[in-house]
PDB file of C-alpha atoms in Angstrom:
ATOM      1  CA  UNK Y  63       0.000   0.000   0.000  1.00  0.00           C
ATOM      2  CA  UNK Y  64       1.286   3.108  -1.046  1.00  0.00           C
ATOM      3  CA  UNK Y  65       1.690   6.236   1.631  1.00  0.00           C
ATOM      4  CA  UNK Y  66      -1.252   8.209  -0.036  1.00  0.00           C
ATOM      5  CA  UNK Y  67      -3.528   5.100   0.581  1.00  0.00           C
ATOM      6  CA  UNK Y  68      -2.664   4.802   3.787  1.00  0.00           C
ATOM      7  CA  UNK Y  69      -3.140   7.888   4.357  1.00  0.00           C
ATOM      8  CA  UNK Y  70      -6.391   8.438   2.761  1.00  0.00           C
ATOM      9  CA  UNK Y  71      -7.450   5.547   4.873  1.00  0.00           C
ATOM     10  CA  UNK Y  72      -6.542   7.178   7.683  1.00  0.00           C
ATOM     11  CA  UNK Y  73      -8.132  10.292   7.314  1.00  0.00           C
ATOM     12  CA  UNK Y  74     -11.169   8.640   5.913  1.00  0.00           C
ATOM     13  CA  UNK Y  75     -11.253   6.362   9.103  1.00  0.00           C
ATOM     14  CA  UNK Y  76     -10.713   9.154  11.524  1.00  0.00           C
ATOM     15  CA  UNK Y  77     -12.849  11.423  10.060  1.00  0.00           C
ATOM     16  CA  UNK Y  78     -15.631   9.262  10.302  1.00  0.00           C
ATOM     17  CA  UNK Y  79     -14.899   8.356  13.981  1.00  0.00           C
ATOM     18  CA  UNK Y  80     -15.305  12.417  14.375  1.00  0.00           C
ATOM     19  CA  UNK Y  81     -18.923  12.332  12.839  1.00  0.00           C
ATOM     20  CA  UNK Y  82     -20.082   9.108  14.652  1.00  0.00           C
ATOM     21  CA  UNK Y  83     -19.022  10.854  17.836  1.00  0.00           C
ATOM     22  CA  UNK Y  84     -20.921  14.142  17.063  1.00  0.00           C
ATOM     23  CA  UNK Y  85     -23.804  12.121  15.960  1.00  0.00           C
ATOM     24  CA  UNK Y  86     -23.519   9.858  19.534  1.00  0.00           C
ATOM     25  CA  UNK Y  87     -23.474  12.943  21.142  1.00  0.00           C
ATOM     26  CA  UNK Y  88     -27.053  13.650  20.912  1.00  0.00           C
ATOM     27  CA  UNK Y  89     -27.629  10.643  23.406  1.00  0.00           C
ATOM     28  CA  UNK Y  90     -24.081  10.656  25.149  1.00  0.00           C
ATOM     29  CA  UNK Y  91     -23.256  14.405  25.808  1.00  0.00           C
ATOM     30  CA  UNK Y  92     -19.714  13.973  26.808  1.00  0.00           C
ATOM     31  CA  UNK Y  93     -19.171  12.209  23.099  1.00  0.00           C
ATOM     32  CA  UNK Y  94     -19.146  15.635  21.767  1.00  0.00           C
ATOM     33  CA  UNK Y  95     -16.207  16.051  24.364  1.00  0.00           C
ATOM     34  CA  UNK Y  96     -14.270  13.257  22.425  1.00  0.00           C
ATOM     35  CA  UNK Y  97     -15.539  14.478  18.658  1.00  0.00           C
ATOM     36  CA  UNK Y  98     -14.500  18.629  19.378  1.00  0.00           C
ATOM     37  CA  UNK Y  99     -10.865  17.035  20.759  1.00  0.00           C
ATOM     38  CA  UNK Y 100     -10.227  15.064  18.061  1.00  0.00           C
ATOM     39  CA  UNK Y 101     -11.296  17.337  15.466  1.00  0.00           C
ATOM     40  CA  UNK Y 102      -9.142  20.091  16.930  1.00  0.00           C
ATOM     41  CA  UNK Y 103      -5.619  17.615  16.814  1.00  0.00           C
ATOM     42  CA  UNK Y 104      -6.442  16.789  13.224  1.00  0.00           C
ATOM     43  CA  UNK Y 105      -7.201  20.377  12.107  1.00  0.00           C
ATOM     44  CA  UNK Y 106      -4.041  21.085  13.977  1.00  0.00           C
ATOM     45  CA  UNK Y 107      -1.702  18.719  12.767  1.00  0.00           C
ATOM     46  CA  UNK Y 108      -2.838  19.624   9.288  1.00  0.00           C
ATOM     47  CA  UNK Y 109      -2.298  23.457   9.527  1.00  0.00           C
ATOM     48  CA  UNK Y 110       1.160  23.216  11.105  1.00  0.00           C
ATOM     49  CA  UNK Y 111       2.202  20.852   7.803  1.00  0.00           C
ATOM     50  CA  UNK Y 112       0.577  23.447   5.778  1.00  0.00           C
ATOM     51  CA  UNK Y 113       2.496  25.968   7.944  1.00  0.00           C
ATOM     52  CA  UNK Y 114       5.819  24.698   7.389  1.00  0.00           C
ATOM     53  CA  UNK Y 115       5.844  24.278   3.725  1.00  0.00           C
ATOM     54  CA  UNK Y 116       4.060  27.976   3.678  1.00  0.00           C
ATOM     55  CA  UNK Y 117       7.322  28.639   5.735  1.00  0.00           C
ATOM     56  CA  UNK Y 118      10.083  27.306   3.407  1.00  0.00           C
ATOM     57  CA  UNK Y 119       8.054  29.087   0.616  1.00  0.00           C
ATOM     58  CA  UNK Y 120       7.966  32.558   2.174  1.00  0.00           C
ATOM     59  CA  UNK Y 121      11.389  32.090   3.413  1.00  0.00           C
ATOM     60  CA  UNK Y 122      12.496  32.084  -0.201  1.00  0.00           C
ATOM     61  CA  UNK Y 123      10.633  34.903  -0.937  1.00  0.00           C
ATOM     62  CA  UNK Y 124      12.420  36.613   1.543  1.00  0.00           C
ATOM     63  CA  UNK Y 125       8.393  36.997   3.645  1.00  0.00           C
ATOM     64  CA  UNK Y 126       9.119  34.465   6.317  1.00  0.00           C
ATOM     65  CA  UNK Y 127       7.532  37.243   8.410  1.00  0.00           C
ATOM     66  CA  UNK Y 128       4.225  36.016   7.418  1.00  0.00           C
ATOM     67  CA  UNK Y 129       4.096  32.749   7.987  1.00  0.00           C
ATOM     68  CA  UNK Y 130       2.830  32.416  11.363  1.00  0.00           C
ATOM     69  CA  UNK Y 131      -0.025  35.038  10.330  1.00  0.00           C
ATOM     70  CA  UNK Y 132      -0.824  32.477   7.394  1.00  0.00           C
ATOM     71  CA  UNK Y 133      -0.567  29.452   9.658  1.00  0.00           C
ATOM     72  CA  UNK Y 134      -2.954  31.007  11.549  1.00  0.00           C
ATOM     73  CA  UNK Y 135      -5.530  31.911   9.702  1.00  0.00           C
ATOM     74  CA  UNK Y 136      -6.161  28.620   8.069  1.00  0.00           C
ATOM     75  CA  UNK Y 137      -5.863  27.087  11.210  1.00  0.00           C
ATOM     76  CA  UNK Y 138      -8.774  29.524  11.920  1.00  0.00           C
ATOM     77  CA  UNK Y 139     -10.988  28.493   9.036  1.00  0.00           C
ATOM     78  CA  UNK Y 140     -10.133  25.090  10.057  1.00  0.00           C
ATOM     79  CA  UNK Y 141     -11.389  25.225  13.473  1.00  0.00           C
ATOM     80  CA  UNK Y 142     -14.751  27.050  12.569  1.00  0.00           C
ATOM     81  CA  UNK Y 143     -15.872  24.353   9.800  1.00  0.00           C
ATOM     82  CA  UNK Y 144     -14.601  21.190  12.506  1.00  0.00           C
ATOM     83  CA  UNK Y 145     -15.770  22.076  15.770  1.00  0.00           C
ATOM     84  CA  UNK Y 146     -17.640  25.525  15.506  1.00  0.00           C
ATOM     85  CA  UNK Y 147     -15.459  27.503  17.552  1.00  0.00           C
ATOM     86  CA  UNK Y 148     -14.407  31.109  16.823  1.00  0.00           C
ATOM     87  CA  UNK Y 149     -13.148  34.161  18.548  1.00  0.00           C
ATOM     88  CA  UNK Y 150     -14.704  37.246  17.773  1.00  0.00           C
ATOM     89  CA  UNK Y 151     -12.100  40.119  17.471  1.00  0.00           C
ATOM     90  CA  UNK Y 152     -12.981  43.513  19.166  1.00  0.00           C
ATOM     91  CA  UNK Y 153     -10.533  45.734  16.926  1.00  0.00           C
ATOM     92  CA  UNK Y 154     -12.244  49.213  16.585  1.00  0.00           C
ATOM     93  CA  UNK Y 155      -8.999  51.428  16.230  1.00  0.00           C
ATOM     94  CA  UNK Y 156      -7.195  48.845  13.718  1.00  0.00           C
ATOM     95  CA  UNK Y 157      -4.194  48.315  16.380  1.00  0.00           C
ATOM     96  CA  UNK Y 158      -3.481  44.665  14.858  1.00  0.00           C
ATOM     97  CA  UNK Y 159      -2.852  46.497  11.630  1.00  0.00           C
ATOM     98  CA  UNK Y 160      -1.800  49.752  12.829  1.00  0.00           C
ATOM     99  CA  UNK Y 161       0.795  49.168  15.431  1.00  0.00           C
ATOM    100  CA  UNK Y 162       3.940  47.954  14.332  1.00  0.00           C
ATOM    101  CA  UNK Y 163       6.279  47.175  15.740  1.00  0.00           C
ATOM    102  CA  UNK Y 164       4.882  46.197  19.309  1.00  0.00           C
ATOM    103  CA  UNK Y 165       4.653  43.800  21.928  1.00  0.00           C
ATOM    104  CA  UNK Y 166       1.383  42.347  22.074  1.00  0.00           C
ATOM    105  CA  UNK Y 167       0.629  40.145  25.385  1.00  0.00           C
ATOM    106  CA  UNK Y 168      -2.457  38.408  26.132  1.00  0.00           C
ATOM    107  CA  UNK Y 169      -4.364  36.098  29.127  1.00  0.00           C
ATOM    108  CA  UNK Y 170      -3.628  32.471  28.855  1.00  0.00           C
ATOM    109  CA  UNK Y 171      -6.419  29.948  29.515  1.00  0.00           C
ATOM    110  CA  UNK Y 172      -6.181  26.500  27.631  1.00  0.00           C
ATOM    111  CA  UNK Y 173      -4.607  24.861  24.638  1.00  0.00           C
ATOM    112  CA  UNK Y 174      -7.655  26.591  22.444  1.00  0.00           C
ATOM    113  CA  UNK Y 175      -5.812  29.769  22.533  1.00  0.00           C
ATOM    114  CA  UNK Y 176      -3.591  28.552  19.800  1.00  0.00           C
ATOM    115  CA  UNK Y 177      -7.188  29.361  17.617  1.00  0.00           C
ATOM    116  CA  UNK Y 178      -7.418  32.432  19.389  1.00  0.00           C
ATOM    117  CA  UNK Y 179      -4.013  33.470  18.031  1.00  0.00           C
ATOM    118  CA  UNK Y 180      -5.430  32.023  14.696  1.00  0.00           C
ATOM    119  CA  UNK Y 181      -7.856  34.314  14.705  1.00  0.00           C
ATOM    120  CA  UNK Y 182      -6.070  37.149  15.142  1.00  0.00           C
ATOM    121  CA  UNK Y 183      -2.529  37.283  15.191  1.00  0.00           C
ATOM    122  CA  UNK Y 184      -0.913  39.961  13.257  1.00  0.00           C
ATOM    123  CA  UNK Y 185       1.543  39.943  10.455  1.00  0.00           C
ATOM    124  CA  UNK Y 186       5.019  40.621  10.722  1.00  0.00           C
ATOM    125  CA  UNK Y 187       4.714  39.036  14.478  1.00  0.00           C
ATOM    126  CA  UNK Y 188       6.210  35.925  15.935  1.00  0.00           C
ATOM    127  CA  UNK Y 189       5.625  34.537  19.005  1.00  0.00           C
ATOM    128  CA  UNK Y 190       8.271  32.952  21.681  1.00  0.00           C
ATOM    129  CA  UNK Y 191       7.947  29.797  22.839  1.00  0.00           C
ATOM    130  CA  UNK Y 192       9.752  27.133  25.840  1.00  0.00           C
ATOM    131  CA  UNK Y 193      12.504  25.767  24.023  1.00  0.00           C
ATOM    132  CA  UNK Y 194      10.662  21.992  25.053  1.00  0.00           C
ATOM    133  CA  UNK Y 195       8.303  22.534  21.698  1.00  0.00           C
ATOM    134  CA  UNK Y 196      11.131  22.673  19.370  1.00  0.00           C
ATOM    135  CA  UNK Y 197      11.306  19.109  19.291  1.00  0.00           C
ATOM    136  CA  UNK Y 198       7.384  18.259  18.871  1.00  0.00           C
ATOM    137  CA  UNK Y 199       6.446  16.947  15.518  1.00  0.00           C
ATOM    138  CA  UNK Y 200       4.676  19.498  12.848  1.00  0.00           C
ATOM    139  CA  UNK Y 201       4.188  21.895  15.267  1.00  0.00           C
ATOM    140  CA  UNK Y 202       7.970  22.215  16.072  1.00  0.00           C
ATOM    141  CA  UNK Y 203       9.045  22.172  12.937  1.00  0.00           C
ATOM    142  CA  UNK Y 204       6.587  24.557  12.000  1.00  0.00           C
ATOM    143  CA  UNK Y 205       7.497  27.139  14.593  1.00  0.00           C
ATOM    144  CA  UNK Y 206      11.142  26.262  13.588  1.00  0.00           C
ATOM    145  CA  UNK Y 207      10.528  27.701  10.384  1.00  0.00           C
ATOM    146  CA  UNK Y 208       8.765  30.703  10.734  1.00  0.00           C
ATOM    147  CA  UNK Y 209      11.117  32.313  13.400  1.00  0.00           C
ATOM    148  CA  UNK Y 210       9.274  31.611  16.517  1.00  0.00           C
ATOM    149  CA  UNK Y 211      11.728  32.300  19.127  1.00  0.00           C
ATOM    150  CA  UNK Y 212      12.983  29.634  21.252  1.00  0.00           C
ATOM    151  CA  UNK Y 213      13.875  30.129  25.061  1.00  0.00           C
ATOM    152  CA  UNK Y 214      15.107  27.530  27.193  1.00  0.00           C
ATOM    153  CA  UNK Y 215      13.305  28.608  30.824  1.00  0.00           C
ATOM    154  CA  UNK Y 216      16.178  26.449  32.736  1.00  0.00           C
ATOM    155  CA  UNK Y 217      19.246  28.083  31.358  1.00  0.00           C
ATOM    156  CA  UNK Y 218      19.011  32.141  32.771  1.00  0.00           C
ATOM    157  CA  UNK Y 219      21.770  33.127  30.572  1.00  0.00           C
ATOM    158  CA  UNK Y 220      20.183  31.987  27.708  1.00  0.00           C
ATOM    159  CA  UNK Y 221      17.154  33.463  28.613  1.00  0.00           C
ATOM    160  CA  UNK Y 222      18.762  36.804  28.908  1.00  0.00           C
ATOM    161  CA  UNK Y 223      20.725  36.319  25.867  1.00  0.00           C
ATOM    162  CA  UNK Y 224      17.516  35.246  24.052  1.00  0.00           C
ATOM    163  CA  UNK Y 225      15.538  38.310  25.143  1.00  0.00           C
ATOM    164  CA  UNK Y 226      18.522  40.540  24.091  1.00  0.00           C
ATOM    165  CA  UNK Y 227      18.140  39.043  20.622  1.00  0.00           C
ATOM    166  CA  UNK Y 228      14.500  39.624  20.543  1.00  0.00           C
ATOM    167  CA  UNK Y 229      14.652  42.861  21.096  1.00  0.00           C
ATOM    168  CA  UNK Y 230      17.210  43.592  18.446  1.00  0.00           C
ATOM    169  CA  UNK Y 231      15.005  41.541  15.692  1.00  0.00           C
ATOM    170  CA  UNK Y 232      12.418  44.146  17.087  1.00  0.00           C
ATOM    171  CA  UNK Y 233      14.257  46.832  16.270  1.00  0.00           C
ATOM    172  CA  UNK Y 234      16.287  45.710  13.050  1.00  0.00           C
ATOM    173  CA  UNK Y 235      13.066  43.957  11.795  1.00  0.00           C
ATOM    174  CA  UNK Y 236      10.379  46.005  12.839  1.00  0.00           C
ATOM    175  CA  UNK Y 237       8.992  42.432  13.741  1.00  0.00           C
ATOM    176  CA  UNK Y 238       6.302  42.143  16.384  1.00  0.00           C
ATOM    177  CA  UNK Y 239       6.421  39.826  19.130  1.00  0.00           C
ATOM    178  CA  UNK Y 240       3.450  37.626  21.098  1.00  0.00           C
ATOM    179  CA  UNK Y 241       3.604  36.467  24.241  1.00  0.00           C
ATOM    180  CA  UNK Y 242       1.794  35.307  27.480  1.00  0.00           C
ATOM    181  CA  UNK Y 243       3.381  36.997  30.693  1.00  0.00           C
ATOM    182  CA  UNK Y 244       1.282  34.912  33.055  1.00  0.00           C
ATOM    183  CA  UNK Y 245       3.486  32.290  31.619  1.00  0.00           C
ATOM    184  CA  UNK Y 246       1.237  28.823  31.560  1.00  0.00           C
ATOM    185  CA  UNK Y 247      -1.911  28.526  31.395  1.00  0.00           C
ATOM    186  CA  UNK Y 248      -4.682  28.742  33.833  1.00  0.00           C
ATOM    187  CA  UNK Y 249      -7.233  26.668  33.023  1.00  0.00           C
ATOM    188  CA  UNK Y 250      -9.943  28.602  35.056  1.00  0.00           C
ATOM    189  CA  UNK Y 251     -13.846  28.147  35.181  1.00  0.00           C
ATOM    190  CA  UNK Y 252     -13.923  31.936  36.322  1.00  0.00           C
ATOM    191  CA  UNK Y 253     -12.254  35.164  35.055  1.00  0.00           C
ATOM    192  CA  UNK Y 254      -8.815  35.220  36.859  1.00  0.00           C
ATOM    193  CA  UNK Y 255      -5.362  36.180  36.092  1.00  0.00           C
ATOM    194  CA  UNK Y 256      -1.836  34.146  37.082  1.00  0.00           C
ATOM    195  CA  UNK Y 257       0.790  36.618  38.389  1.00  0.00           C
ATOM    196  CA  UNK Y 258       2.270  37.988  35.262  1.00  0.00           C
ATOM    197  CA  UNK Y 259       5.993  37.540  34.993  1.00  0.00           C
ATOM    198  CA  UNK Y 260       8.122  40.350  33.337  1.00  0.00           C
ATOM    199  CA  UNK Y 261       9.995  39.121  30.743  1.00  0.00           C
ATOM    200  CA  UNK Y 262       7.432  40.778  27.991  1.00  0.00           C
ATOM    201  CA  UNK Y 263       7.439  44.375  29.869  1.00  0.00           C
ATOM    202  CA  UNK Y 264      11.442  44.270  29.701  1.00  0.00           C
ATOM    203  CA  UNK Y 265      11.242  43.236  25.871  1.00  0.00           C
ATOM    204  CA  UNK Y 266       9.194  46.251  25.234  1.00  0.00           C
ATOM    205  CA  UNK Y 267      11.284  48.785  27.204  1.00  0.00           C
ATOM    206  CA  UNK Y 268      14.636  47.267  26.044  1.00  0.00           C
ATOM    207  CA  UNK Y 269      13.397  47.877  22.629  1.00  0.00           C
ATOM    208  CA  UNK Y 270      11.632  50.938  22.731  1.00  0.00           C
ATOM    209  CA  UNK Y 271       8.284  49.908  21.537  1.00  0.00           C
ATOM    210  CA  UNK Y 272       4.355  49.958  22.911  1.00  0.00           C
ATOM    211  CA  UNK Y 273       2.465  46.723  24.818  1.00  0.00           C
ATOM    212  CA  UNK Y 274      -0.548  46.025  23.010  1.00  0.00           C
ATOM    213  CA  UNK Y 275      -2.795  43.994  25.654  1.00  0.00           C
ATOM    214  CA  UNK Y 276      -5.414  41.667  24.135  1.00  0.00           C
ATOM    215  CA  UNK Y 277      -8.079  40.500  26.355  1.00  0.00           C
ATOM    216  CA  UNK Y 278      -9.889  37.215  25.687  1.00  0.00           C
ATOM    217  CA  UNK Y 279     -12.998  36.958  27.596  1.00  0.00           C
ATOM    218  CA  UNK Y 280     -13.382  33.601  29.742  1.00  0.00           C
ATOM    219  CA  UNK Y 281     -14.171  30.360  27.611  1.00  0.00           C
ATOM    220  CA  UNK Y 282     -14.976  27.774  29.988  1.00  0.00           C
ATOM    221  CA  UNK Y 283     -18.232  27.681  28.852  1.00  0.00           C
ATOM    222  CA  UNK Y 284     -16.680  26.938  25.691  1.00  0.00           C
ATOM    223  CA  UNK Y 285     -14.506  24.200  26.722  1.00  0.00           C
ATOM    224  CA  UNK Y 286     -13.706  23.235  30.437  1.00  0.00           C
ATOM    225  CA  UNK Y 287     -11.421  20.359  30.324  1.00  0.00           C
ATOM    226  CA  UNK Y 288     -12.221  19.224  34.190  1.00  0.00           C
ATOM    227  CA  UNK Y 289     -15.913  18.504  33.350  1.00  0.00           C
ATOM    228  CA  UNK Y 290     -15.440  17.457  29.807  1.00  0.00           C
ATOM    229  CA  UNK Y 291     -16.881  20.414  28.076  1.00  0.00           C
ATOM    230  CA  UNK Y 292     -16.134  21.384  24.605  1.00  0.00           C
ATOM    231  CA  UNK Y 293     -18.936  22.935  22.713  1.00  0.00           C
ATOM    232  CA  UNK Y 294     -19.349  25.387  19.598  1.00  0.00           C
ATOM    233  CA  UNK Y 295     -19.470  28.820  20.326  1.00  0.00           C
ATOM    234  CA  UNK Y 296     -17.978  32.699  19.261  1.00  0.00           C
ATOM    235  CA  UNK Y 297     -15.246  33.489  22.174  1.00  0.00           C
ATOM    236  CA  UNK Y 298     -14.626  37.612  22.277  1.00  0.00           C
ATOM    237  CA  UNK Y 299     -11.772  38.759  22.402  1.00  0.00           C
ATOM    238  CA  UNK Y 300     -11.149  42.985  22.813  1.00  0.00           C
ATOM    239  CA  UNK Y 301      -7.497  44.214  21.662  1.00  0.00           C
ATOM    240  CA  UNK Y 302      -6.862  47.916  24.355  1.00  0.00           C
ATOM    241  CA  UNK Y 303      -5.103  50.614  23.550  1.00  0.00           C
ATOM    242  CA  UNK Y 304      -1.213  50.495  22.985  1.00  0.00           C
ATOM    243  CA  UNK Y 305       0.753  51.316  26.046  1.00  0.00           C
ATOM    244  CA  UNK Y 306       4.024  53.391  25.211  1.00  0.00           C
ATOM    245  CA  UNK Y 307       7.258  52.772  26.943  1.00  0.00           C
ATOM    246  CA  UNK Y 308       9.134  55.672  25.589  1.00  0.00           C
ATOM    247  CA  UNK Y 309      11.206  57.177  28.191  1.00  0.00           C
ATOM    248  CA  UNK Y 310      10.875  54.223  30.656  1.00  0.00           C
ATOM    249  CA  UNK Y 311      13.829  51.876  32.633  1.00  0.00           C
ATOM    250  CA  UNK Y 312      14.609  48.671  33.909  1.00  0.00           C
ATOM    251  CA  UNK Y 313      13.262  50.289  37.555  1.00  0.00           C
ATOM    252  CA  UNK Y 314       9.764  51.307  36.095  1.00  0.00           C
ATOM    253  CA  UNK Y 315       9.050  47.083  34.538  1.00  0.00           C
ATOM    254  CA  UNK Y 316       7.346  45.981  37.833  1.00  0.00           C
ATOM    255  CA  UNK Y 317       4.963  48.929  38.142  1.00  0.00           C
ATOM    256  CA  UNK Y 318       3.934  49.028  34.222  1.00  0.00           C
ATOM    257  CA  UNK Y 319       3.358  44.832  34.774  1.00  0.00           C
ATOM    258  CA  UNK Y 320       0.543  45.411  37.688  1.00  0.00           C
ATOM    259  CA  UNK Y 321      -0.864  48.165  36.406  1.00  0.00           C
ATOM    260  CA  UNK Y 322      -1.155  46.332  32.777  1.00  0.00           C
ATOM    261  CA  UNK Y 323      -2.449  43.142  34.505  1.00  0.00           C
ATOM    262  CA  UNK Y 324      -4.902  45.258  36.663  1.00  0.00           C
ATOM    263  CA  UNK Y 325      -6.307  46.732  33.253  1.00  0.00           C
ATOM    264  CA  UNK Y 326      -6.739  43.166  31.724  1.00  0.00           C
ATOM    265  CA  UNK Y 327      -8.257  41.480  34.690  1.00  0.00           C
ATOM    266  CA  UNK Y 328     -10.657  44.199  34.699  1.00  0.00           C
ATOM    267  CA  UNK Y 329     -11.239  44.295  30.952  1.00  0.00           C
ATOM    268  CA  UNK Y 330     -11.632  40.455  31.199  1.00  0.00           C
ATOM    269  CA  UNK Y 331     -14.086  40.617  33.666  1.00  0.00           C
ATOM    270  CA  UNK Y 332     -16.940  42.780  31.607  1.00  0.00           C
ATOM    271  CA  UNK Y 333     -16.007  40.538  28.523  1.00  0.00           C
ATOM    272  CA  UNK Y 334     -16.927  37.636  30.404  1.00  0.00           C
ATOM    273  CA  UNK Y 335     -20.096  38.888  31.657  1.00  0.00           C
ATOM    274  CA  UNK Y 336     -21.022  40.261  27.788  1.00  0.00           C
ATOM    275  CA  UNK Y 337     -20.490  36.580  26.703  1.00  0.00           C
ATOM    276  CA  UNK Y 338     -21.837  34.134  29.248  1.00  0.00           C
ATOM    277  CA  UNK Y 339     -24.823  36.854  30.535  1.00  0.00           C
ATOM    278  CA  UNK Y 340     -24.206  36.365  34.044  1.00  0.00           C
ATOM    279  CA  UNK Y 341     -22.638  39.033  36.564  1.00  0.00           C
ATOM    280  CA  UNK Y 342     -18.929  38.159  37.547  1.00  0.00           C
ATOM    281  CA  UNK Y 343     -16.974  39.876  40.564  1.00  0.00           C
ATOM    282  CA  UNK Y 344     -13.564  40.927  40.137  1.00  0.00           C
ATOM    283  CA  UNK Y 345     -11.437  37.618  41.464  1.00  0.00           C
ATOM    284  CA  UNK Y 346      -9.264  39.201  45.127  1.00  0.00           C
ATOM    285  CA  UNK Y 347      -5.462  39.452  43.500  1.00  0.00           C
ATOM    286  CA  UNK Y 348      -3.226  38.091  46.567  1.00  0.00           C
ATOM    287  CA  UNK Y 349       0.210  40.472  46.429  1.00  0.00           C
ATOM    288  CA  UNK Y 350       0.515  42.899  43.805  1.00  0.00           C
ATOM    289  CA  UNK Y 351       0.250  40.240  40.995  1.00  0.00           C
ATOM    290  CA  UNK Y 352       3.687  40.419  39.560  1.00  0.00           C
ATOM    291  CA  UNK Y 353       6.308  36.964  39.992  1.00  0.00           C
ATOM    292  CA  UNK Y 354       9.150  38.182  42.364  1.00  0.00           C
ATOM    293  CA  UNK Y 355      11.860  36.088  41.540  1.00  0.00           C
ATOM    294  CA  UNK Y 356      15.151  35.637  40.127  1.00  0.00           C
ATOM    295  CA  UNK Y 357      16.726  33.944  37.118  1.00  0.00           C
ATOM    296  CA  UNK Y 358      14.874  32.985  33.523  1.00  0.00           C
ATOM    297  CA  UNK Y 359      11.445  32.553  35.685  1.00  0.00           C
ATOM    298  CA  UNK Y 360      11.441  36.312  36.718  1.00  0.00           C
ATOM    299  CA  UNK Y 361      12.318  37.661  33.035  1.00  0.00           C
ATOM    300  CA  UNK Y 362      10.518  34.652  30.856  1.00  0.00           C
ATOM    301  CA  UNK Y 363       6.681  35.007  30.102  1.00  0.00           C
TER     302      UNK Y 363
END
């Protein structure tokens, strides 16, 4: 049997295991638990493939810049005709196309916000990633290819050295960058925010250029892996005004982190009442909601 049979088999075979789930779903709710899951790996798995040779393409054409925001995008499309997810961007100024280049940061709740970024990641941005997911297949070697940049969280000094090259690509490249400062994700049923770790505030100041903070409303009535919830559904998400650093030091990072994660968590809150129609109080921050801490954890989002 030739490759492209067995792989026509195999998508043939899986993608009826995906309908037979959504159709056992009407009896056996968490089915459509199962059905959503798979769907997502597969659309996945097929958009970082498509990302990678996209990659090599654009790399050639000198537009490697681009890749990610192409990746993305079908990954998007993807997503919406598989499992009927979307995230609805809030964009009224035109900062995603506007503001370049920038730092754009955003909350971090489950492994869906890879569609989220889909949705509405900018071009000329890349994102920065733990050095761990250089290895994983098609995603890796997708990321490898369109310049994510790769920080190894156990090594500080090549962490610092990492962010020092980041910032110059900012600057020589006018290339974006994406990151998440809580730094993992949360996994929440309620609208809450992880201390935020700095390493995304010092990017910006060391090279000169505005935080963009995207707020994505909470999803877990979307998908909440605890109780096996994964349903279809449009997820806002609300992109704030930049926030310049012109003018600011290393001494002014921890005060411009709280006050940025104060203006999310608050944002976040009145998107989440908007999309599940329920009141939500403001979740009780314990400390000032910054990571105090030394080596690659304190700088690394």
């Amino acid at each position: 049997m030739s490759f492209t049979s067995a792989l026509a088999y195999f998508l043939g075979g899986y993608t009826a295991l995906v309908i037979a789930l959504f159709m056992l779903s009407t009896v056996v709710p968490v089915a459509a638990f199962a059905a959503r899951t798979l769907a997502a790996y597969i659309s996945l798995v097929i958009c970082a493939s498509y990302g990678a040779l996209v990659s090599i393409v654009l790399r050639i054409l000198g537009r490697e810049q681009s890749a990610q925001w192409a990746a993305g995008r079908a990954f998007k499309y993807a997503m919406a005709l598989t499992t009927g997810i979307t995230f609805e961007v809030i964009d009224p100024k035109r900062h995603l196309e506007t503001i370049r280049p920038a730092v754009f940061i955003s909350n971090h709740q489950t492994e869906l916000d890879v569609l989220m970024l889909g949705c509405m990641f900018p071009k000329y941005c890349s994102v920065t990633a733990k050095k761990a997911l250089k290895n994983v297949p098609f995603l890796g070697w997708f990321m490898s290819l369109s310049g994510t940049i790769f920080i190894d969280r156990k090594n500080s000094k090549d962490a610092r050295e990492a962010m020092a090259g980041a910032a110059a690509e900012i600057q020589r490249r006018q290339q974006s960058v994406y990151m998440f400062p809580e730094g993992t994700r949360s996994y929440a049923k309620d609208p809450e925010l992880l201390p935020f770790k700095k390493g995304a505030f010092h990017l910006a100041v060391q090279a000169g250029v505005p935080i963009v903070p995207i707020v994505v409303a909470n999803y877990s009535h979307i998908l909440y892996i605890k109780d096996r919830v994964f349903k279809s559904g449009k997820i806002p998400v609300k992109v704030l005004d930049p926030i310049p650093t012109t003018g600011l030091k290393i001494e002014d990072v921890e005060e411009l982190t709280r006050s940025t994660r104060e203006l999310m968590l608050k944002e976040m809150v009145a998107l989440t009442e908007k999309a599940q129609r329920r009141p939500v109080a403001v979740p009780a921050t314990s400390g000032d909601g910054v990571v105090h801490a030394s080596g690659a954890d304190a700088t690394l989002s």
